[in-house]
Coordinates of C-alpha atoms in Angstrom, one line a residue:
X153 CA -69.1 61.0 2.9
X154 CA -66.0 61.6 4.9
X155 CA -63.3 63.6 3.1
X156 CA -59.9 62.1 2.4
X157 CA -57.1 64.5 3.1
X158 CA -54.2 62.2 2.8
X159 CA -53.3 63.5 -0.7
X160 CA -53.7 67.2 -0.2
X161 CA -51.0 69.3 -1.7
X162 CA -52.1 72.9 -1.1
X163 CA -53.8 74.6 1.9
X164 CA -55.0 78.1 2.6
X165 CA -55.4 79.3 6.1
X166 CA -57.7 82.3 6.8
X167 CA -57.0 83.8 10.2
X168 CA -56.5 87.5 10.2
X169 CA -56.2 88.5 13.8
X170 CA -55.5 89.1 16.7
X171 CA -52.0 88.6 18.2
X172 CA -53.2 86.0 20.8
X173 CA -55.3 84.1 18.3
X174 CA -52.5 83.9 15.7
X175 CA -50.2 82.6 18.4
X176 CA -52.7 79.8 19.0
X177 CA -53.0 79.2 15.3
X178 CA -49.2 78.8 14.9
X179 CA -49.3 75.6 17.1
X180 CA -52.0 74.3 14.8
X181 CA -50.1 75.2 11.6
X182 CA -47.0 73.5 12.9
X183 CA -48.9 70.4 13.8
X184 CA -50.1 70.3 10.2
X185 CA -46.6 70.8 8.9
X186 CA -45.3 67.9 11.1
X187 CA -47.9 65.6 9.6
X188 CA -47.7 66.9 6.0
X189 CA -44.1 68.2 5.6
X190 CA -44.5 68.7 1.8
X191 CA -47.8 70.6 2.0
X192 CA -47.8 74.1 0.4
X193 CA -49.4 76.5 3.0
X194 CA -50.7 80.0 2.3
X195 CA -51.8 82.1 5.4
X196 CA -54.0 85.1 4.9
X197 CA -53.2 87.3 7.9
X198 CA -53.5 90.8 9.3
X199 CA -50.9 93.4 8.7
X200 CA -49.8 93.7 12.4
X201 CA -49.9 90.0 13.0
X202 CA -47.7 89.4 10.0
X203 CA -44.9 91.4 11.7
X204 CA -44.8 88.8 14.5
X205 CA -45.0 85.7 12.3
X206 CA -43.3 86.7 9.1
X207 CA -40.2 84.5 9.7
X208 CA -42.2 81.2 10.1
X209 CA -40.7 78.6 7.8
X210 CA -42.7 76.9 5.0
X211 CA -45.5 79.5 4.9
X212 CA -46.4 81.9 2.1
X213 CA -48.1 84.9 3.8
X214 CA -50.7 87.1 2.1
X215 CA -51.4 90.3 4.0
X216 CA -55.0 91.5 4.5
X217 CA -54.9 95.2 5.5
X218 CA -58.4 95.9 6.9
X219 CA -57.6 99.6 7.2
X220 CA -58.0 99.9 3.5
X221 CA -61.7 99.0 3.6
X222 CA -63.2 97.5 0.5
X223 CA -59.9 97.9 -1.3
X224 CA -58.5 95.2 1.0
X225 CA -60.8 92.7 -0.7
X226 CA -59.8 93.9 -4.1
X227 CA -56.1 93.5 -3.2
X228 CA -56.7 90.0 -1.8
X229 CA -58.3 88.9 -5.0
X230 CA -55.3 90.2 -6.9
X231 CA -52.9 88.5 -4.6
X232 CA -54.7 85.1 -5.0
X233 CA -55.3 85.4 -8.7
X234 CA -54.8 82.1 -10.5
X235 CA -54.5 80.1 -7.2
X236 CA -56.7 77.2 -6.3
X237 CA -56.2 75.3 -3.1
X238 CA -57.1 71.8 -2.1
X239 CA -58.3 72.9 1.3
X240 CA -59.3 76.2 2.9
X241 CA -59.2 76.4 6.7
X242 CA -61.7 79.2 7.5
X243 CA -60.7 79.9 11.1
X244 CA -62.1 83.3 11.8
X245 CA -65.7 84.0 12.8
X246 CA -66.1 87.6 11.6
X247 CA -68.0 89.1 8.7
X248 CA -64.9 90.5 7.1
X249 CA -63.4 87.0 7.1
X250 CA -66.5 85.6 5.6
X251 CA -66.4 88.2 2.8
X252 CA -62.7 87.6 2.3
X253 CA -63.3 83.9 1.9
X254 CA -65.4 84.5 -1.2
X255 CA -62.3 85.3 -3.3
X256 CA -60.5 82.1 -2.1
X257 CA -60.9 79.2 -4.5
X258 CA -60.7 75.8 -2.7
X259 CA -62.3 72.4 -3.2
X260 CA -62.8 71.7 0.5
X261 CA -63.7 74.6 2.7
X262 CA -63.5 73.8 6.4
X263 CA -65.3 75.9 9.0
X264 CA -66.5 75.7 12.5
X265 CA -69.3 73.4 13.5
X266 CA -72.9 74.8 13.4
X267 CA -72.9 76.1 16.9
X268 CA -69.7 78.2 16.3
X269 CA -70.1 79.1 12.6
X270 CA -71.4 82.6 13.1
X271 CA -71.3 85.8 11.0
X272 CA -72.4 83.8 7.9
X273 CA -69.4 81.4 8.0
X274 CA -71.6 78.4 7.5
X275 CA -72.7 79.8 4.1
X276 CA -69.2 79.7 2.7
X277 CA -67.9 76.4 3.9
X278 CA -68.7 72.8 3.0
X279 CA -67.0 70.8 5.8
X280 CA -67.1 71.4 9.5
X281 CA -64.8 70.6 12.5
X282 CA -66.1 68.4 15.3
X283 CA -68.3 70.2 17.8
X284 CA -66.6 71.1 21.1
X285 CA -68.7 72.3 24.0
X286 CA -66.2 74.1 26.2
X287 CA -62.9 74.5 24.3
X288 CA -60.0 76.7 24.8
X289 CA -59.4 78.8 21.7
X290 CA -56.3 76.8 21.0
X291 CA -58.1 73.5 21.2
X292 CA -60.8 74.9 18.9
X293 CA -58.1 75.7 16.4
X294 CA -56.6 72.2 16.7
X295 CA -59.9 70.9 15.7
X296 CA -59.1 72.1 12.2
X297 CA -55.8 70.2 12.1
X298 CA -57.7 67.1 13.3
X299 CA -60.3 67.6 10.6
X300 CA -57.7 67.2 7.9
X301 CA -56.2 64.1 9.5
X302 CA -53.5 65.4 11.8
X303 CA -52.9 62.9 14.6
X304 CA -50.5 64.6 17.0
X305 CA -52.3 67.6 18.3
X306 CA -49.9 68.4 21.1
X307 CA -49.3 72.2 20.9
X308 CA -45.7 73.2 20.1
X309 CA -44.3 76.5 18.9
X310 CA -41.3 77.5 16.9
X311 CA -41.6 81.2 16.0
X312 CA -38.2 82.2 14.6
X313 CA -36.8 85.5 15.8
X314 CA -33.9 87.4 14.0
X315 CA -30.6 86.9 15.7
X316 CA -30.3 90.7 16.2
X317 CA -33.5 90.7 18.2
X318 CA -32.4 87.8 20.3
X319 CA -29.1 89.6 21.0
X320 CA -31.0 92.8 21.9
X321 CA -33.2 90.9 24.4
X322 CA -30.2 89.1 26.0
X323 CA -28.4 92.3 26.4
X324 CA -31.5 94.0 27.8
X325 CA -32.3 91.3 30.3
X326 CA -28.7 90.2 31.1
X327 CA -28.3 87.8 34.0
X328 CA -31.2 89.3 36.0
X329 CA -34.3 87.5 37.1
X330 CA -36.8 89.6 35.2
X331 CA -40.6 89.8 35.6
X332 CA -42.2 91.5 32.6
X333 CA -45.4 93.4 33.1
X334 CA -47.4 93.8 29.9
X335 CA -50.1 95.9 31.5
X336 CA -52.3 97.0 28.6
X337 CA -55.0 95.1 26.9
X338 CA -56.7 96.1 23.6
X339 CA -59.5 97.7 25.6
X340 CA -58.8 99.9 28.6
X341 CA -61.6 98.3 30.7
X342 CA -59.6 95.0 30.7
X343 CA -56.6 96.7 32.3
X344 CA -55.9 96.2 36.0
X345 CA -55.4 99.3 38.2
X346 CA -51.9 100.9 37.8
X347 CA -51.4 101.3 41.6
X348 CA -51.9 97.5 42.0
X349 CA -49.5 96.7 39.2
X350 CA -47.0 98.9 41.0
X351 CA -47.7 97.1 44.3
X352 CA -47.0 93.7 42.7
X353 CA -43.9 95.1 41.0
X354 CA -42.5 96.4 44.3
X355 CA -43.2 93.0 45.9
X356 CA -41.4 91.2 43.1
X357 CA -38.4 93.5 43.5
X358 CA -38.2 92.5 47.2
X359 CA -38.0 88.9 46.0
X360 CA -35.0 89.5 43.9
X361 CA -36.6 90.3 40.5
X362 CA -36.0 93.2 38.2
X363 CA -39.3 94.4 36.8
X364 CA -39.7 95.5 33.2
X365 CA -42.7 97.2 31.7
X366 CA -43.3 96.2 28.1
X367 CA -45.9 97.0 25.5
X368 CA -46.7 98.9 22.3
X369 CA -46.3 102.5 21.3
X370 CA -49.9 103.7 21.8
X371 CA -50.6 106.7 24.0
X372 CA -52.8 104.5 26.2
X373 CA -49.9 102.0 26.9
X374 CA -47.3 104.7 27.4
X375 CA -49.6 106.6 29.8
X376 CA -50.4 103.5 31.8
X377 CA -46.7 102.6 32.1
X378 CA -46.0 106.1 33.4
X379 CA -48.7 105.9 36.0
X380 CA -47.5 102.5 37.2
X381 CA -44.0 103.9 37.6
X382 CA -45.3 106.9 39.5
X383 CA -47.0 104.6 42.0
X384 CA -44.0 102.3 42.4
X385 CA -41.6 102.7 45.4
X386 CA -38.8 101.2 43.2
X387 CA -37.5 102.1 39.8
X388 CA -38.9 100.1 37.0
X389 CA -37.4 99.4 33.6
X390 CA -39.8 101.0 31.2
X391 CA -39.5 99.6 27.7
X392 CA -43.1 100.4 26.6
X393 CA -43.1 101.4 22.9
X394 CA -39.4 100.7 22.5
X395 CA -39.5 97.2 21.0
X396 CA -40.8 95.7 17.8
X397 CA -43.1 92.6 18.1
X398 CA -40.2 90.2 17.4
X399 CA -38.0 92.1 19.9
X400 CA -40.8 91.8 22.5
X401 CA -41.1 88.1 21.8
X402 CA -37.4 87.7 22.4
X403 CA -37.6 89.6 25.7
X404 CA -40.5 87.5 26.8
X405 CA -38.4 84.4 26.1
X406 CA -35.6 85.7 28.3
X407 CA -38.0 86.7 31.2
X408 CA -38.6 84.4 34.1
X409 CA -42.2 85.5 34.6
X410 CA -44.9 87.6 32.9
X411 CA -47.8 89.5 34.5
X412 CA -50.6 90.6 32.1
X413 CA -54.3 90.8 31.5
X414 CA -56.0 89.1 28.6
X415 CA -53.8 90.5 25.9
X416 CA -51.5 89.4 23.0
X417 CA -48.2 89.5 24.8
X418 CA -49.6 87.0 27.4
X419 CA -50.1 84.4 24.7
X420 CA -46.7 85.4 23.1
X421 CA -45.1 84.5 26.4
X422 CA -46.7 81.1 26.3
X423 CA -45.2 80.4 22.9
X424 CA -41.8 81.0 24.4
X425 CA -42.3 78.7 27.4
X426 CA -42.4 81.6 29.9
X427 CA -44.8 81.3 32.8
X428 CA -47.6 83.8 33.0
X429 CA -49.8 85.2 35.7
X430 CA -53.0 86.1 33.8
X431 CA -55.6 88.6 35.1
X432 CA -59.1 87.9 34.1
X433 CA -62.5 89.5 34.7
X434 CA -64.2 90.0 31.4
X435 CA -63.4 86.7 29.6
X436 CA -63.3 83.1 30.7
X437 CA -59.7 81.9 31.2
X438 CA -60.9 78.4 30.4
X439 CA -61.3 79.7 26.9
X440 CA -58.7 82.5 26.5
X441 CA -56.3 81.9 29.4
X442 CA -52.5 81.3 29.0
X443 CA -52.8 77.8 27.6
X444 CA -49.8 76.2 29.4
X445 CA -50.0 78.2 32.6
X446 CA -53.7 78.5 33.6
X447 CA -52.7 77.3 37.1
X448 CA -51.3 80.8 37.9
X449 CA -54.4 82.7 36.6
X450 CA -56.2 85.1 38.9
X451 CA -59.8 85.1 37.7
X452 CA -62.9 86.8 39.1
X453 CA -64.8 85.9 36.0
X454 CA -67.1 83.3 37.7
X455 CA -68.1 85.9 40.3
X456 CA -68.8 88.5 37.7
X457 CA -70.9 86.2 35.6
X458 CA -72.9 85.1 38.6
X459 CA -73.7 88.7 39.4
X460 CA -74.7 89.6 35.8
X461 CA -76.7 86.5 34.8
X462 CA -79.3 84.6 36.7
X463 CA -79.0 81.5 34.5
X464 CA -76.0 79.5 33.1
X465 CA -74.4 81.3 30.2
X466 CA -72.9 80.1 26.9
X467 CA -69.3 79.1 26.9
X468 CA -67.2 82.2 26.0
X469 CA -69.8 84.8 27.1
X470 CA -68.0 88.0 27.9
X471 CA -68.8 90.0 31.1
X472 CA -69.7 93.6 30.6
X473 CA -68.6 96.6 32.6
X474 CA -65.8 99.2 32.9
X475 CA -64.7 98.5 36.4
X476 CA -64.7 94.7 36.7
X477 CA -60.9 94.4 37.1
X478 CA -61.1 96.3 40.4
X479 CA -62.3 93.0 41.9
X480 CA -58.8 91.5 41.5
X481 CA -56.9 92.2 44.7
X482 CA -53.1 92.6 45.1
X483 CA -52.9 89.8 47.6
X484 CA -54.5 87.4 45.1
X485 CA -51.7 88.2 42.5
X486 CA -49.0 88.0 45.2
X487 CA -50.3 84.6 46.1
X488 CA -49.8 83.3 42.5
X489 CA -46.4 85.0 42.4
X490 CA -45.4 83.1 45.6
X491 CA -46.8 79.9 44.1
X492 CA -44.6 80.4 41.0
X493 CA -41.3 81.1 42.9
X494 CA -41.9 78.0 45.1
X495 CA -41.9 75.7 42.0

């Protein structure tokens, strides 16, 4: 029997991480809010991701801090004590999310379809989204909105930023045409070569852009930025480790263009309507590329997959190897830069 969602009053969303994925989830949540403006929504989210989205209107956040191990599940149970939801959207295929869902009381528990409901998710849900053979992650998430009766699935984002952070970004960027390079991905093997980032930065500067390096405070990101600067023939504005997530979001909004591998800030830029040149070798940009700007993507993923597998692979298969990004040439990225400035 098909479930009737027209009268739902409370909804729990389980999506813990990562930055890029929660950016996709925002579009889905706000599509739900448009259809059901009076719906009470609780979002169980990771500690870092909360720092980016904590100002979203109409959402009660519950932080799941995975660094606390088993204590994180105990705390989640305490935080949800006495609550029962009409609907749970179980949107994370990970064992920790499956375990976390056991403390969430909900009448209808929506998960992925059989082909995508891995890590035991199918054991803790009683309703599934429609199967999709080759979806982008965002389209896959929108399937949850569709499953509860949302009709307008056009992705839109409204991620509020404190005025102080917007003022900070406007002062930092000024009236310049700024290209932001967010060079570091979560895994070093997905990073492009620093000397090639520098070559594109130098080229952008010759085209009238100011180049800003942005990213988090980790040693890997700071070291990568230093090496990029050392290879550049021009001075670069190094802001790596100097911005909060909401400040970075505001900077990405003020920028004209962003260059990045498959990493959170790439998807943050999409939410702000800022064009992105994405660099892909390990993952399929059809699945994880910058949703609105895949036309600028530089991808060697098909060539890599063809070398590593003799037969067609499942959608979303990741290529393996530490040096795959070397296949992306500077001229390929310059060509996408040229395509952008001609628009």
